[in-house]
Amino acid sequence: QKEVEQNSGPLSVPEGAIASLNCTYSDRGSQSFFWYRQYSGKSPELIMFIYSNGDKEDGRFTAQLNKASQYVSLLIRDSQPSDSATYLCAAYSGSARQLTFGSGTQLTVLP
Amino acid sequence: GAGVSQSPSNKVTEKGKDVELRCDPISGHTALYWYRQSLGQGLEFLIYFQGNSAPDKSGLPSDRFSAERTGGSVSTLTIQRTQQEDSAVYLCASSLEVEDGYTFGSGTRLTVV
C-alpha cells in the first residue's frame, strides 16, 4: 500500500524560530509533492509544491525533496503564531491518479 | 467560478434520512475529488472523477454512498440512510492536472443526530 508518513506531533516552536516538518513516502514512482496548511475548522490550502530534488523557496517557506531517501520536508523560517495549523504532506504518483495524503503534523508557534 | 464551491456549508440530519452534498468545481477543472475528514483525523478519499472516464469509487465506505458528476462539472455526493458514523466534514477538491495539486472547497459539515 502506497503511504505517506508524517510525525503527527504536536510540534511546538517559539515565535521567530525555524519549524521543520518532515514527511516520508513509500512509492518510488511518486513524481510531485505538496504541502497543505489546514487551520482548525478550515479546509486544506496548498502552500508549496516541489517536483525536483533539492530546495524550493517561497518567502518564509522552503520545501526540500530527496528522492533517493524518499523524504520531503517543509521549513518555516521566522515562525509566527499565525503559522499554527496542521500541515499535510501529499504525494502524486501517475499510477494512482490522485494525491496520497499523510495524516498531518500539528504545529503550534508559541508567542 | 473563482474557487471550489460546496453547499450546504452545514447540514444536520436525522439518522436514517438521505442527504445530498453539492460541489461546483473551478471552471475548466476536469478532475474532481471527494474526501471525508472526521474530527481530528486525516483525509479519507471517497471518489474521483476525471473528465468522461468512469469514476474511481474505490474509497466509498459502503453502498449507501454514491456520487455523480453531471456535464463534467457539478458533482453531488449522496448518502442514503445516514448513520451517526457518517458525521464528518465532506471536502470536495478539483484540479486541472492532478500533478499540479488540488484546490479544496470549504467543505460541508454533516452532523447525523
JSON list of C-alpha atoms in Angstrom, two decimals:
[
{"chain": "A", "resi": 1, "resn": "GLN", "atom": "CA", "xyz": [0.00, 0.00, 0.00]},
{"chain": "A", "resi": 2, "resn": "LYS", "atom": "CA", "xyz": [1.40, 3.36, -1.01]},
{"chain": "A", "resi": 3, "resn": "GLU", "atom": "CA", "xyz": [1.82, 5.54, 2.05]},
{"chain": "A", "resi": 4, "resn": "VAL", "atom": "CA", "xyz": [2.85, 8.97, 3.11]},
{"chain": "A", "resi": 5, "resn": "GLU", "atom": "CA", "xyz": [4.01, 9.18, 6.71]},
{"chain": "A", "resi": 6, "resn": "GLN", "atom": "CA", "xyz": [4.22, 12.23, 8.90]},
{"chain": "A", "resi": 7, "resn": "ASN", "atom": "CA", "xyz": [5.00, 12.73, 12.56]},
{"chain": "A", "resi": 8, "resn": "SER", "atom": "CA", "xyz": [1.61, 13.70, 13.98]},
{"chain": "A", "resi": 9, "resn": "GLY", "atom": "CA", "xyz": [3.18, 15.98, 16.57]},
{"chain": "A", "resi": 10, "resn": "PRO", "atom": "CA", "xyz": [2.17, 18.21, 18.13]},
{"chain": "A", "resi": 11, "resn": "LEU", "atom": "CA", "xyz": [5.26, 20.24, 17.29]},
{"chain": "A", "resi": 12, "resn": "SER", "atom": "CA", "xyz": [5.78, 23.41, 19.27]},
{"chain": "A", "resi": 13, "resn": "VAL", "atom": "CA", "xyz": [8.29, 26.10, 18.39]},
{"chain": "A", "resi": 14, "resn": "PRO", "atom": "CA", "xyz": [8.80, 29.60, 19.78]},
{"chain": "A", "resi": 15, "resn": "GLU", "atom": "CA", "xyz": [7.95, 32.61, 17.69]},
{"chain": "A", "resi": 16, "resn": "GLY", "atom": "CA", "xyz": [10.81, 33.51, 15.34]},
{"chain": "A", "resi": 17, "resn": "ALA", "atom": "CA", "xyz": [12.29, 30.01, 15.29]},
{"chain": "A", "resi": 18, "resn": "ILE", "atom": "CA", "xyz": [12.53, 27.64, 12.34]},
{"chain": "A", "resi": 19, "resn": "ALA", "atom": "CA", "xyz": [9.83, 24.98, 12.22]},
{"chain": "A", "resi": 20, "resn": "SER", "atom": "CA", "xyz": [10.84, 21.76, 10.45]},
{"chain": "A", "resi": 21, "resn": "LEU", "atom": "CA", "xyz": [8.14, 19.40, 9.23]},
{"chain": "A", "resi": 22, "resn": "ASN", "atom": "CA", "xyz": [9.07, 16.04, 7.76]},
{"chain": "A", "resi": 23, "resn": "CYS", "atom": "CA", "xyz": [7.38, 13.51, 5.55]},
{"chain": "A", "resi": 24, "resn": "THR", "atom": "CA", "xyz": [8.42, 10.17, 4.04]},
{"chain": "A", "resi": 25, "resn": "TYR", "atom": "CA", "xyz": [6.78, 8.29, 1.21]},
{"chain": "A", "resi": 26, "resn": "SER", "atom": "CA", "xyz": [6.84, 4.67, 0.14]},
{"chain": "A", "resi": 27, "resn": "ASP", "atom": "CA", "xyz": [6.12, 4.87, -3.60]},
{"chain": "A", "resi": 28, "resn": "ARG", "atom": "CA", "xyz": [9.35, 5.46, -5.52]},
{"chain": "A", "resi": 29, "resn": "GLY", "atom": "CA", "xyz": [7.23, 6.35, -8.54]},
{"chain": "A", "resi": 30, "resn": "SER", "atom": "CA", "xyz": [5.95, 9.48, -6.83]},
{"chain": "A", "resi": 31, "resn": "GLN", "atom": "CA", "xyz": [6.60, 12.45, -9.04]},
{"chain": "A", "resi": 32, "resn": "SER", "atom": "CA", "xyz": [5.44, 15.56, -7.24]},
{"chain": "A", "resi": 33, "resn": "PHE", "atom": "CA", "xyz": [4.90, 16.55, -3.65]},
{"chain": "A", "resi": 34, "resn": "PHE", "atom": "CA", "xyz": [2.69, 19.05, -1.93]},
{"chain": "A", "resi": 35, "resn": "TRP", "atom": "CA", "xyz": [2.35, 20.78, 1.40]},
{"chain": "A", "resi": 36, "resn": "TYR", "atom": "CA", "xyz": [-1.08, 21.88, 2.51]},
{"chain": "A", "resi": 37, "resn": "ARG", "atom": "CA", "xyz": [-1.86, 24.02, 5.54]},
{"chain": "A", "resi": 38, "resn": "GLN", "atom": "CA", "xyz": [-5.11, 23.42, 7.38]},
{"chain": "A", "resi": 39, "resn": "TYR", "atom": "CA", "xyz": [-6.28, 25.79, 10.06]},
{"chain": "A", "resi": 40, "resn": "SER", "atom": "CA", "xyz": [-8.66, 24.39, 12.66]},
{"chain": "A", "resi": 41, "resn": "GLY", "atom": "CA", "xyz": [-12.16, 24.21, 11.23]},
{"chain": "A", "resi": 42, "resn": "LYS", "atom": "CA", "xyz": [-11.00, 25.14, 7.73]},
{"chain": "A", "resi": 43, "resn": "SER", "atom": "CA", "xyz": [-10.20, 23.24, 4.57]},
{"chain": "A", "resi": 44, "resn": "PRO", "atom": "CA", "xyz": [-6.65, 22.45, 3.37]},
{"chain": "A", "resi": 45, "resn": "GLU", "atom": "CA", "xyz": [-4.84, 25.19, 1.46]},
{"chain": "A", "resi": 46, "resn": "LEU", "atom": "CA", "xyz": [-1.95, 24.45, -0.91]},
{"chain": "A", "resi": 47, "resn": "ILE", "atom": "CA", "xyz": [1.14, 26.37, 0.16]},
{"chain": "A", "resi": 48, "resn": "MET", "atom": "CA", "xyz": [4.06, 24.65, -1.59]},
{"chain": "A", "resi": 49, "resn": "PHE", "atom": "CA", "xyz": [4.77, 22.04, -4.22]},
{"chain": "A", "resi": 50, "resn": "ILE", "atom": "CA", "xyz": [8.03, 20.53, -5.37]},
{"chain": "A", "resi": 51, "resn": "TYR", "atom": "CA", "xyz": [8.96, 18.23, -8.25]},
{"chain": "A", "resi": 52, "resn": "SER", "atom": "CA", "xyz": [12.76, 18.19, -8.35]},
{"chain": "A", "resi": 53, "resn": "ASN", "atom": "CA", "xyz": [15.41, 17.14, -5.87]},
{"chain": "A", "resi": 54, "resn": "GLY", "atom": "CA", "xyz": [16.74, 20.00, -3.80]},
{"chain": "A", "resi": 55, "resn": "ASP", "atom": "CA", "xyz": [15.23, 23.06, -2.25]},
{"chain": "A", "resi": 56, "resn": "LYS", "atom": "CA", "xyz": [12.43, 25.34, -3.36]},
{"chain": "A", "resi": 57, "resn": "GLU", "atom": "CA", "xyz": [11.93, 28.61, -1.54]},
{"chain": "A", "resi": 58, "resn": "ASP", "atom": "CA", "xyz": [8.84, 30.80, -1.38]},
{"chain": "A", "resi": 59, "resn": "GLY", "atom": "CA", "xyz": [9.02, 33.61, 1.13]},
{"chain": "A", "resi": 60, "resn": "ARG", "atom": "CA", "xyz": [9.45, 32.14, 4.61]},
{"chain": "A", "resi": 61, "resn": "PHE", "atom": "CA", "xyz": [8.74, 28.61, 3.34]},
{"chain": "A", "resi": 62, "resn": "THR", "atom": "CA", "xyz": [11.29, 26.18, 1.92]},
{"chain": "A", "resi": 63, "resn": "ALA", "atom": "CA", "xyz": [10.35, 22.75, 0.61]},
{"chain": "A", "resi": 64, "resn": "GLN", "atom": "CA", "xyz": [13.09, 20.15, 0.37]},
{"chain": "A", "resi": 65, "resn": "LEU", "atom": "CA", "xyz": [12.93, 16.94, -1.63]},
{"chain": "A", "resi": 66, "resn": "ASN", "atom": "CA", "xyz": [15.31, 13.98, -1.53]},
{"chain": "A", "resi": 67, "resn": "LYS", "atom": "CA", "xyz": [14.04, 11.25, -3.86]},
{"chain": "A", "resi": 68, "resn": "ALA", "atom": "CA", "xyz": [16.86, 8.86, -3.05]},
{"chain": "A", "resi": 69, "resn": "SER", "atom": "CA", "xyz": [15.88, 8.90, 0.63]},
{"chain": "A", "resi": 70, "resn": "GLN", "atom": "CA", "xyz": [12.18, 9.31, -0.14]},
{"chain": "A", "resi": 71, "resn": "TYR", "atom": "CA", "xyz": [11.61, 12.23, 2.12]},
{"chain": "A", "resi": 72, "resn": "VAL", "atom": "CA", "xyz": [10.13, 15.68, 1.80]},
{"chain": "A", "resi": 73, "resn": "SER", "atom": "CA", "xyz": [10.38, 18.45, 4.33]},
{"chain": "A", "resi": 74, "resn": "LEU", "atom": "CA", "xyz": [8.95, 21.90, 4.88]},
{"chain": "A", "resi": 75, "resn": "LEU", "atom": "CA", "xyz": [10.90, 24.56, 6.71]},
{"chain": "A", "resi": 76, "resn": "ILE", "atom": "CA", "xyz": [9.14, 27.64, 8.02]},
{"chain": "A", "resi": 77, "resn": "ARG", "atom": "CA", "xyz": [11.56, 30.44, 8.91]},
{"chain": "A", "resi": 78, "resn": "ASP", "atom": "CA", "xyz": [10.73, 33.19, 11.38]},
{"chain": "A", "resi": 79, "resn": "SER", "atom": "CA", "xyz": [7.69, 31.22, 12.56]},
{"chain": "A", "resi": 80, "resn": "GLN", "atom": "CA", "xyz": [4.68, 33.28, 13.53]},
{"chain": "A", "resi": 81, "resn": "PRO", "atom": "CA", "xyz": [1.68, 32.37, 15.73]},
{"chain": "A", "resi": 82, "resn": "SER", "atom": "CA", "xyz": [-0.40, 32.62, 12.55]},
{"chain": "A", "resi": 83, "resn": "ASP", "atom": "CA", "xyz": [1.54, 29.62, 11.21]},
{"chain": "A", "resi": 84, "resn": "SER", "atom": "CA", "xyz": [-0.09, 27.45, 13.88]},
{"chain": "A", "resi": 85, "resn": "ALA", "atom": "CA", "xyz": [-2.02, 24.85, 11.91]},
{"chain": "A", "resi": 86, "resn": "THR", "atom": "CA", "xyz": [-1.92, 21.25, 10.75]},
{"chain": "A", "resi": 87, "resn": "TYR", "atom": "CA", "xyz": [0.40, 20.69, 7.81]},
{"chain": "A", "resi": 88, "resn": "LEU", "atom": "CA", "xyz": [-0.46, 17.90, 5.38]},
{"chain": "A", "resi": 89, "resn": "CYS", "atom": "CA", "xyz": [2.10, 16.32, 3.10]},
{"chain": "A", "resi": 90, "resn": "ALA", "atom": "CA", "xyz": [0.87, 14.74, -0.13]},
{"chain": "A", "resi": 91, "resn": "ALA", "atom": "CA", "xyz": [2.48, 12.82, -2.98]},
{"chain": "A", "resi": 92, "resn": "TYR", "atom": "CA", "xyz": [1.36, 12.32, -6.56]},
{"chain": "A", "resi": 93, "resn": "SER", "atom": "CA", "xyz": [2.05, 9.14, -8.45]},
{"chain": "A", "resi": 94, "resn": "GLY", "atom": "CA", "xyz": [0.87, 8.82, -12.03]},
{"chain": "A", "resi": 95, "resn": "SER", "atom": "CA", "xyz": [-0.33, 5.29, -11.40]},
{"chain": "A", "resi": 96, "resn": "ALA", "atom": "CA", "xyz": [-2.74, 6.43, -8.70]},
{"chain": "A", "resi": 97, "resn": "ARG", "atom": "CA", "xyz": [-4.14, 9.50, -10.49]},
{"chain": "A", "resi": 98, "resn": "GLN", "atom": "CA", "xyz": [-4.77, 11.12, -7.13]},
{"chain": "A", "resi": 99, "resn": "LEU", "atom": "CA", "xyz": [-2.79, 12.54, -4.26]},
{"chain": "A", "resi": 100, "resn": "THR", "atom": "CA", "xyz": [-1.88, 10.35, -1.31]},
{"chain": "A", "resi": 101, "resn": "PHE", "atom": "CA", "xyz": [-2.04, 12.37, 1.89]},
{"chain": "A", "resi": 102, "resn": "GLY", "atom": "CA", "xyz": [-0.24, 11.95, 5.16]},
{"chain": "A", "resi": 103, "resn": "SER", "atom": "CA", "xyz": [-2.18, 12.28, 8.38]},
{"chain": "A", "resi": 104, "resn": "GLY", "atom": "CA", "xyz": [-0.71, 15.73, 9.09]},
{"chain": "A", "resi": 105, "resn": "THR", "atom": "CA", "xyz": [1.56, 17.36, 11.65]},
{"chain": "A", "resi": 106, "resn": "GLN", "atom": "CA", "xyz": [0.05, 19.81, 14.10]},
{"chain": "A", "resi": 107, "resn": "LEU", "atom": "CA", "xyz": [2.29, 22.86, 14.55]},
{"chain": "A", "resi": 108, "resn": "THR", "atom": "CA", "xyz": [1.94, 25.37, 17.35]},
{"chain": "A", "resi": 109, "resn": "VAL", "atom": "CA", "xyz": [4.02, 28.55, 17.32]},
{"chain": "A", "resi": 110, "resn": "LEU", "atom": "CA", "xyz": [4.24, 29.98, 20.81]},
{"chain": "A", "resi": 111, "resn": "PRO", "atom": "CA", "xyz": [4.26, 33.79, 21.19]},
{"chain": "B", "resi": 1, "resn": "GLY", "atom": "CA", "xyz": [-16.09, 30.26, -10.50]},
{"chain": "B", "resi": 2, "resn": "ALA", "atom": "CA", "xyz": [-13.10, 31.61, -8.65]},
{"chain": "B", "resi": 3, "resn": "GLY", "atom": "CA", "xyz": [-12.94, 28.70, -6.26]},
{"chain": "B", "resi": 4, "resn": "VAL", "atom": "CA", "xyz": [-14.48, 25.35, -5.44]},
{"chain": "B", "resi": 5, "resn": "SER", "atom": "CA", "xyz": [-17.95, 25.93, -4.07]},
{"chain": "B", "resi": 6, "resn": "GLN", "atom": "CA", "xyz": [-19.68, 23.47, -1.75]},
{"chain": "B", "resi": 7, "resn": "SER", "atom": "CA", "xyz": [-23.19, 23.54, -0.39]},
{"chain": "B", "resi": 8, "resn": "PRO", "atom": "CA", "xyz": [-24.61, 23.42, 2.13]},
{"chain": "B", "resi": 9, "resn": "SER", "atom": "CA", "xyz": [-21.84, 24.52, 4.48]},
{"chain": "B", "resi": 10, "resn": "ASN", "atom": "CA", "xyz": [-23.58, 22.77, 7.37]},
{"chain": "B", "resi": 11, "resn": "LYS", "atom": "CA", "xyz": [-26.16, 20.02, 7.39]},
{"chain": "B", "resi": 12, "resn": "VAL", "atom": "CA", "xyz": [-27.86, 18.44, 10.38]},
{"chain": "B", "resi": 13, "resn": "THR", "atom": "CA", "xyz": [-29.95, 15.40, 9.59]},
{"chain": "B", "resi": 14, "resn": "GLU", "atom": "CA", "xyz": [-31.73, 12.68, 11.46]},
{"chain": "B", "resi": 15, "resn": "LYS", "atom": "CA", "xyz": [-30.40, 9.15, 11.42]},
{"chain": "B", "resi": 16, "resn": "GLY", "atom": "CA", "xyz": [-31.89, 7.21, 8.54]},
{"chain": "B", "resi": 17, "resn": "LYS", "atom": "CA", "xyz": [-32.52, 10.20, 6.29]},
{"chain": "B", "resi": 18, "resn": "ASP", "atom": "CA", "xyz": [-30.84, 10.70, 2.91]},
{"chain": "B", "resi": 19, "resn": "VAL", "atom": "CA", "xyz": [-28.62, 13.72, 2.26]},
{"chain": "B", "resi": 20, "resn": "GLU", "atom": "CA", "xyz": [-27.16, 15.32, -0.86]},
{"chain": "B", "resi": 21, "resn": "LEU", "atom": "CA", "xyz": [-23.99, 17.35, -0.83]},
{"chain": "B", "resi": 22, "resn": "ARG", "atom": "CA", "xyz": [-23.08, 19.55, -3.77]},
{"chain": "B", "resi": 23, "resn": "CYS", "atom": "CA", "xyz": [-19.75, 20.57, -5.25]},
{"chain": "B", "resi": 24, "resn": "ASP", "atom": "CA", "xyz": [-19.17, 23.11, -8.01]},
{"chain": "B", "resi": 25, "resn": "PRO", "atom": "CA", "xyz": [-15.51, 22.88, -9.12]},
{"chain": "B", "resi": 26, "resn": "ILE", "atom": "CA", "xyz": [-13.32, 25.59, -10.56]},
{"chain": "B", "resi": 27, "resn": "SER", "atom": "CA", "xyz": [-14.34, 26.25, -14.14]},
{"chain": "B", "resi": 28, "resn": "GLY", "atom": "CA", "xyz": [-12.29, 24.16, -16.55]},
{"chain": "B", "resi": 29, "resn": "HIS", "atom": "CA", "xyz": [-11.01, 21.74, -13.92]},
{"chain": "B", "resi": 30, "resn": "THR", "atom": "CA", "xyz": [-11.51, 18.25, -15.28]},
{"chain": "B", "resi": 31, "resn": "ALA", "atom": "CA", "xyz": [-10.69, 16.30, -12.13]},
{"chain": "B", "resi": 32, "resn": "LEU", "atom": "CA", "xyz": [-12.97, 16.31, -9.09]},
{"chain": "B", "resi": 33, "resn": "TYR", "atom": "CA", "xyz": [-12.44, 14.53, -5.79]},
{"chain": "B", "resi": 34, "resn": "TRP", "atom": "CA", "xyz": [-14.48, 13.88, -2.68]},
{"chain": "B", "resi": 35, "resn": "TYR", "atom": "CA", "xyz": [-12.83, 13.35, 0.70]},
{"chain": "B", "resi": 36, "resn": "ARG", "atom": "CA", "xyz": [-14.14, 12.89, 4.19]},
{"chain": "B", "resi": 37, "resn": "GLN", "atom": "CA", "xyz": [-12.48, 14.19, 7.33]},
{"chain": "B", "resi": 38, "resn": "SER", "atom": "CA", "xyz": [-13.68, 13.13, 10.74]},
{"chain": "B", "resi": 39, "resn": "LEU", "atom": "CA", "xyz": [-12.88, 15.31, 13.76]},
{"chain": "B", "resi": 40, "resn": "GLY", "atom": "CA", "xyz": [-9.15, 15.36, 14.38]},
{"chain": "B", "resi": 41, "resn": "GLN", "atom": "CA", "xyz": [-8.47, 12.83, 11.65]},
{"chain": "B", "resi": 42, "resn": "GLY", "atom": "CA", "xyz": [-6.77, 12.85, 8.27]},
{"chain": "B", "resi": 43, "resn": "LEU", "atom": "CA", "xyz": [-8.34, 12.94, 4.83]},
{"chain": "B", "resi": 44, "resn": "GLU", "atom": "CA", "xyz": [-10.21, 9.85, 3.71]},
{"chain": "B", "resi": 45, "resn": "PHE", "atom": "CA", "xyz": [-10.53, 9.50, -0.07]},
{"chain": "B", "resi": 46, "resn": "LEU", "atom": "CA", "xyz": [-14.04, 8.69, -1.27]},
{"chain": "B", "resi": 47, "resn": "ILE", "atom": "CA", "xyz": [-14.35, 9.06, -5.05]},
{"chain": "B", "resi": 48, "resn": "TYR", "atom": "CA", "xyz": [-12.61, 10.65, -8.04]},
{"chain": "B", "resi": 49, "resn": "PHE", "atom": "CA", "xyz": [-13.97, 11.87, -11.38]},
{"chain": "B", "resi": 50, "resn": "GLN", "atom": "CA", "xyz": [-11.75, 12.62, -14.37]},
{"chain": "B", "resi": 51, "resn": "GLY", "atom": "CA", "xyz": [-13.39, 14.00, -17.49]},
{"chain": "B", "resi": 52, "resn": "ASN", "atom": "CA", "xyz": [-15.66, 11.47, -19.12]},
{"chain": "B", "resi": 53, "resn": "SER", "atom": "CA", "xyz": [-13.86, 8.46, -17.67]},
{"chain": "B", "resi": 54, "resn": "ALA", "atom": "CA", "xyz": [-15.55, 6.06, -15.29]},
{"chain": "B", "resi": 55, "resn": "PRO", "atom": "CA", "xyz": [-15.17, 7.34, -11.73]},
{"chain": "B", "resi": 56, "resn": "ASP", "atom": "CA", "xyz": [-12.81, 5.73, -9.23]},
{"chain": "B", "resi": 57, "resn": "LYS", "atom": "CA", "xyz": [-15.20, 4.67, -6.48]},
{"chain": "B", "resi": 58, "resn": "SER", "atom": "CA", "xyz": [-12.65, 2.65, -4.53]},
{"chain": "B", "resi": 59, "resn": "GLY", "atom": "CA", "xyz": [-12.89, 4.83, -1.41]},
{"chain": "B", "resi": 60, "resn": "LEU", "atom": "CA", "xyz": [-16.64, 4.75, -0.90]},
{"chain": "B", "resi": 61, "resn": "PRO", "atom": "CA", "xyz": [-17.16, 3.14, 2.52]},
{"chain": "B", "resi": 62, "resn": "SER", "atom": "CA", "xyz": [-20.46, 1.41, 1.77]},
{"chain": "B", "resi": 63, "resn": "ASP", "atom": "CA", "xyz": [-23.19, 1.13, -0.86]},
{"chain": "B", "resi": 64, "resn": "ARG", "atom": "CA", "xyz": [-25.08, 3.85, 0.99]},
{"chain": "B", "resi": 65, "resn": "PHE", "atom": "CA", "xyz": [-22.66, 6.31, -0.59]},
{"chain": "B", "resi": 66, "resn": "SER", "atom": "CA", "xyz": [-22.88, 7.33, -4.23]},
{"chain": "B", "resi": 67, "resn": "ALA", "atom": "CA", "xyz": [-21.81, 10.27, -6.33]},
{"chain": "B", "resi": 68, "resn": "GLU", "atom": "CA", "xyz": [-22.40, 11.61, -9.78]},
{"chain": "B", "resi": 69, "resn": "ARG", "atom": "CA", "xyz": [-20.99, 14.36, -11.86]},
{"chain": "B", "resi": 70, "resn": "THR", "atom": "CA", "xyz": [-23.23, 15.95, -14.45]},
{"chain": "B", "resi": 71, "resn": "GLY", "atom": "CA", "xyz": [-21.86, 17.50, -17.62]},
{"chain": "B", "resi": 72, "resn": "GLY", "atom": "CA", "xyz": [-18.31, 17.21, -16.37]},
{"chain": "B", "resi": 73, "resn": "SER", "atom": "CA", "xyz": [-18.91, 19.97, -13.86]},
{"chain": "B", "resi": 74, "resn": "VAL", "atom": "CA", "xyz": [-21.13, 19.92, -10.76]},
{"chain": "B", "resi": 75, "resn": "SER", "atom": "CA", "xyz": [-20.98, 16.84, -8.55]},
{"chain": "B", "resi": 76, "resn": "THR", "atom": "CA", "xyz": [-23.42, 15.53, -5.98]},
{"chain": "B", "resi": 77, "resn": "LEU", "atom": "CA", "xyz": [-22.47, 13.13, -3.20]},
{"chain": "B", "resi": 78, "resn": "THR", "atom": "CA", "xyz": [-25.48, 11.25, -1.86]},
{"chain": "B", "resi": 79, "resn": "ILE", "atom": "CA", "xyz": [-25.56, 9.40, 1.44]},
{"chain": "B", "resi": 80, "resn": "GLN", "atom": "CA", "xyz": [-28.59, 7.20, 1.95]},
{"chain": "B", "resi": 81, "resn": "ARG", "atom": "CA", "xyz": [-29.96, 6.09, 5.32]},
{"chain": "B", "resi": 82, "resn": "THR", "atom": "CA", "xyz": [-27.43, 8.20, 7.20]},
{"chain": "B", "resi": 83, "resn": "GLN", "atom": "CA", "xyz": [-25.76, 6.82, 10.31]},
{"chain": "B", "resi": 84, "resn": "GLN", "atom": "CA", "xyz": [-24.11, 8.65, 13.17]},
{"chain": "B", "resi": 85, "resn": "GLU", "atom": "CA", "xyz": [-20.69, 7.48, 11.99]},
{"chain": "B", "resi": 86, "resn": "ASP", "atom": "CA", "xyz": [-21.27, 9.43, 8.76]},
{"chain": "B", "resi": 87, "resn": "SER", "atom": "CA", "xyz": [-20.86, 12.66, 10.75]},
{"chain": "B", "resi": 88, "resn": "ALA", "atom": "CA", "xyz": [-17.79, 14.40, 9.35]},
{"chain": "B", "resi": 89, "resn": "VAL", "atom": "CA", "xyz": [-16.67, 17.23, 7.11]},
{"chain": "B", "resi": 90, "resn": "TYR", "atom": "CA", "xyz": [-17.04, 16.31, 3.45]},
{"chain": "B", "resi": 91, "resn": "LEU", "atom": "CA", "xyz": [-14.48, 18.06, 1.28]},
{"chain": "B", "resi": 92, "resn": "CYS", "atom": "CA", "xyz": [-14.54, 18.45, -2.46]},
{"chain": "B", "resi": 93, "resn": "ALA", "atom": "CA", "xyz": [-11.44, 19.32, -4.48]},
{"chain": "B", "resi": 94, "resn": "SER", "atom": "CA", "xyz": [-10.77, 19.95, -8.13]},
{"chain": "B", "resi": 95, "resn": "SER", "atom": "CA", "xyz": [-7.71, 20.19, -10.33]},
{"chain": "B", "resi": 96, "resn": "LEU", "atom": "CA", "xyz": [-6.79, 20.90, -13.93]},
{"chain": "B", "resi": 97, "resn": "GLU", "atom": "CA", "xyz": [-3.91, 18.44, -13.80]},
{"chain": "B", "resi": 98, "resn": "VAL", "atom": "CA", "xyz": [-3.65, 16.32, -10.68]},
{"chain": "B", "resi": 99, "resn": "GLU", "atom": "CA", "xyz": [0.15, 16.56, -10.74]},
{"chain": "B", "resi": 100, "resn": "ASP", "atom": "CA", "xyz": [-0.27, 20.29, -10.04]},
{"chain": "B", "resi": 101, "resn": "GLY", "atom": "CA", "xyz": [-2.23, 19.65, -6.85]},
{"chain": "B", "resi": 102, "resn": "TYR", "atom": "CA", "xyz": [-5.81, 20.20, -5.81]},
{"chain": "B", "resi": 103, "resn": "THR", "atom": "CA", "xyz": [-7.86, 23.19, -4.72]},
{"chain": "B", "resi": 104, "resn": "PHE", "atom": "CA", "xyz": [-10.26, 22.32, -1.92]},
{"chain": "B", "resi": 105, "resn": "GLY", "atom": "CA", "xyz": [-13.68, 23.74, -1.26]},
{"chain": "B", "resi": 106, "resn": "SER", "atom": "CA", "xyz": [-14.66, 24.94, 2.19]},
{"chain": "B", "resi": 107, "resn": "GLY", "atom": "CA", "xyz": [-16.45, 21.69, 2.94]},
{"chain": "B", "resi": 108, "resn": "THR", "atom": "CA", "xyz": [-19.83, 20.55, 4.21]},
{"chain": "B", "resi": 109, "resn": "ARG", "atom": "CA", "xyz": [-20.05, 19.73, 7.89]},
{"chain": "B", "resi": 110, "resn": "LEU", "atom": "CA", "xyz": [-22.53, 16.87, 8.23]},
{"chain": "B", "resi": 111, "resn": "THR", "atom": "CA", "xyz": [-23.99, 16.02, 11.61]},
{"chain": "B", "resi": 112, "resn": "VAL", "atom": "CA", "xyz": [-26.24, 12.99, 11.96]},
{"chain": "B", "resi": 113, "resn": "VAL", "atom": "CA", "xyz": [-28.35, 13.06, 15.11]}
]
